[in-house]
Amino acid sequence: MEILLAKNELLDLGHELKGLSIFCHSGRCWVTQSGDGRDHILHSGRSFKASNGRRLIVTATEDCRLMLLGEELEFKYEPLWQRLRCGH
């Protein structure tokens, strides 16, 4: 699933993230994962693999284009996709 974020836009991916990876195609973002004190900055060509069961928040530090990758991602994140499309 491709996600476009504008600078300073926030995306809360929740905590049901089994096997989720984030790949940054362009731009830059900051990835925060609950229980992890490290900062994860992704820029073009970099990726991040989430730990299972931890909440994940992505903040665009500049306009960015991300790809969310994972098993059954389209099925599991359909409600998320609907929220993004509806602006909620």
Coordinates of C-alpha atoms in Angstrom, one line a residue:
M1 CA 0.0 0.0 0.0
E2 CA 1.4 3.4 -1.0
I3 CA 1.0 6.3 1.4
L4 CA 1.7 10.0 0.6
L5 CA 2.4 12.2 3.6
A6 CA 2.8 16.0 3.6
K7 CA 5.4 17.7 5.7
N8 CA 4.4 17.4 9.4
E9 CA 1.6 15.0 8.7
L10 CA 1.2 12.2 11.2
L11 CA 0.1 8.6 10.5
D12 CA -0.9 6.3 13.4
L13 CA -0.6 2.7 12.3
G14 CA -1.7 1.2 15.6
H15 CA -0.2 -1.9 17.1
E16 CA -1.5 -4.9 15.0
L17 CA 1.6 -4.9 12.8
K18 CA 2.7 -8.5 12.3
G19 CA 5.4 -8.4 9.7
L20 CA 4.9 -4.8 8.7
S21 CA 7.7 -3.0 6.9
I22 CA 7.8 0.7 5.8
F23 CA 9.9 1.6 2.8
C24 CA 10.6 5.3 2.0
H25 CA 10.5 5.9 -1.8
S26 CA 11.1 9.7 -1.5
G27 CA 11.3 12.4 1.2
R28 CA 12.0 11.8 4.9
C29 CA 10.0 10.6 7.9
W30 CA 10.5 9.9 11.6
V31 CA 9.2 6.5 12.8
T32 CA 8.3 6.1 16.5
Q33 CA 7.6 2.7 18.0
S34 CA 6.2 2.2 21.5
G35 CA 8.7 0.6 23.9
D36 CA 11.7 1.6 21.6
G37 CA 13.7 4.6 22.8
R38 CA 15.5 5.0 19.5
D39 CA 14.7 7.4 16.8
H40 CA 14.2 5.9 13.3
I41 CA 14.7 8.4 10.5
L42 CA 13.9 7.1 7.0
H43 CA 14.9 8.8 3.9
S44 CA 14.7 7.7 0.2
G45 CA 15.8 4.1 -0.2
R46 CA 15.6 3.2 3.6
S47 CA 13.2 0.8 5.3
F48 CA 12.0 -0.1 8.8
K49 CA 10.6 -3.4 10.1
A50 CA 8.1 -3.0 13.0
S51 CA 8.2 -5.2 16.0
N52 CA 5.0 -7.2 16.5
G53 CA 2.5 -5.8 19.0
R54 CA 4.0 -2.3 19.3
R55 CA 2.2 0.9 18.3
L56 CA 3.8 2.6 15.4
I57 CA 3.5 6.3 14.5
V58 CA 5.1 7.9 11.4
T59 CA 5.7 11.7 11.1
A60 CA 6.7 13.3 7.8
T61 CA 9.6 15.6 8.4
E62 CA 9.3 16.6 4.7
D63 CA 6.8 15.5 2.0
C64 CA 7.3 11.7 1.6
R65 CA 6.1 8.7 -0.3
L66 CA 6.0 5.5 1.6
M67 CA 5.2 1.9 0.8
L68 CA 3.7 -0.3 3.6
L69 CA 4.7 -3.9 3.0
G70 CA 3.5 -7.0 4.8
E71 CA 1.6 -10.2 4.7
E72 CA -2.1 -9.7 4.0
L73 CA -1.6 -6.0 4.4
E74 CA -4.4 -4.9 2.1
F75 CA -6.9 -7.1 4.0
K76 CA -5.7 -6.2 7.5
Y77 CA -5.4 -2.4 6.9
E78 CA -8.6 -1.9 4.9
P79 CA -10.2 0.1 7.8
L80 CA -7.0 2.2 8.0
W81 CA -7.1 2.9 4.3
Q82 CA -10.8 3.8 4.5
R83 CA -10.0 6.3 7.4
L84 CA -7.2 7.9 5.3
R85 CA -9.4 8.2 2.2
C86 CA -12.2 9.8 4.3
G87 CA -9.9 12.2 6.1
H88 CA -10.7 10.8 9.6

